[in-house]
Amino acid sequence: MMDENDNSRSIVRRAPMPGGVSTPLAPPLMTSVAYGAADPDALDAVYEGRAPGYTYAREGHPNATMLAARIDWLEGAEGGIVTSSGMSAVTAAVMALICEGDHVLGSSQLYGRSLRLLTRDLPRLGFATSLVDMTDLAAVEAALRPETRLMLVETISNPTLRVADIAGLAALAQSRDILLAVDNTFATPRAFRPLDAGADVVIHSVTKLLAGHSDVTLGYVAARAEEHRASLRDASETWGLTPSPFDCWLADRGLHTFGVRYDQARANAAELADHLSWCPGVKRVIYPGRADHPDAARAAAMFGANQGCMVCFEIAGGRASANALVRAAAHIPFAPTLGDVATTLAHPASSSHRGLNEKDLASLGISEGFFRVSVGIEDIEMIKMELEAAIEAAAAAPESQADGRAAG
Ligand SMILES: *Cc1c(COP(=O)(O)O)cnc(C)c1O
């Protein structure tokens, strides 16, 4: 006989969730892998989309749904999905939309891993791919093939911050029955909404500005057509690109302040770009909002006042000068990411673009003295002073004088 008062017995999962009429203000974190249903009929209804609900977390969970809905709203999208990383969002878009025999045309300036996907992994699987300067519509048109199925471009490219004519590319894609996928990570929906401009797919590394605190790795992808949305969902569920509930929960929290963070950071970025252009030792400054940017007119038409939070600059000298600058800017984290609440400094030649050979680096204008600043929300006077001092320290580094002599 079992003794009812024997509280040493294990009652695994028998304690019910507390119910009630009240709802939590902050969304709960729901880590459950599986969801129960009342009976097989109810389960059928969920699987067939006739009733809302969840079955198994790889196929969807409430924290992902909540986050996706909020990014959908920002992007003017419907039925977008959150994935485990920005790269899994790129992977979902590509793998969901191409078939045997298709050609994929990519921008010659893409995030490093996206470039690798196009130049190594897709060819390894038998897909034809090629790259072209996507800021040049005539070159894009010339690079299209009868079997081109998909174009992949970033609204603002990394690291030289070139701005592609997304509406022009979308019109060209539509006229040839090609799909246009746009990675909108650098621009964010605050500056530009690719679907509004006619793109078929929008992609984000949520890891960056949207989540904003450098503590989650997540992606997002949404398509205009329901047919493509279904393919994206299938790709995500089959290839296992599902995000963790905890990451979604954190990103959802970060997203609450996205608008204010973005506005503060982009005002800071504009001011920093201006300041750097006056600093002795700075050879050039790249910011889409500056009149000397190669795509300034297009950037103004597309983004208005929201020219982004990324600023690049170049100093003279080689690696020793670069090392000196980074060491002197000790309070600005030297970290290969972007979109954090804090200002961070990146050096493409030794990080994101380290895989390129010297000729390709030179053609992109990426020297050892090339730096990318992801501008944060701090007091900008502090960042201006710290960077200016670091640039002075770099100019005093022995090698940069030697380089100067060699160049002179
Ligand atoms: C970081 C980044 C990615 C990849 O995102 P992860 O979240 O790191 O996988 C893709 N595209 C762009 C433009 C990025 O900056």
PDB file of C-alpha atoms in Angstrom, residues 33 152 177 235 339 359 394 407:
ATOM      1  CA  VAL A  33      11.011  21.495 -25.547  1.00  0.00           C
ATOM      2  CA  LEU A 152      22.078  38.406 -52.110  1.00  0.00           C
ATOM      3  CA  ASP A 177      11.846  36.451 -62.232  1.00  0.00           C
ATOM      4  CA  ALA A 235      14.303  24.941 -43.980  1.00  0.00           C
ATOM      5  CA  GLY A 339      25.770  47.141 -32.782  1.00  0.00           C
ATOM      6  CA  LYS A 359      45.174  42.363 -53.986  1.00  0.00           C
ATOM      7  CA  ALA A 394      49.433  55.738 -33.656  1.00  0.00           C
ATOM      8  CA  ALA A 407      55.680  56.558 -49.226  1.00  0.00           C
TER       9      ALA A 407
END
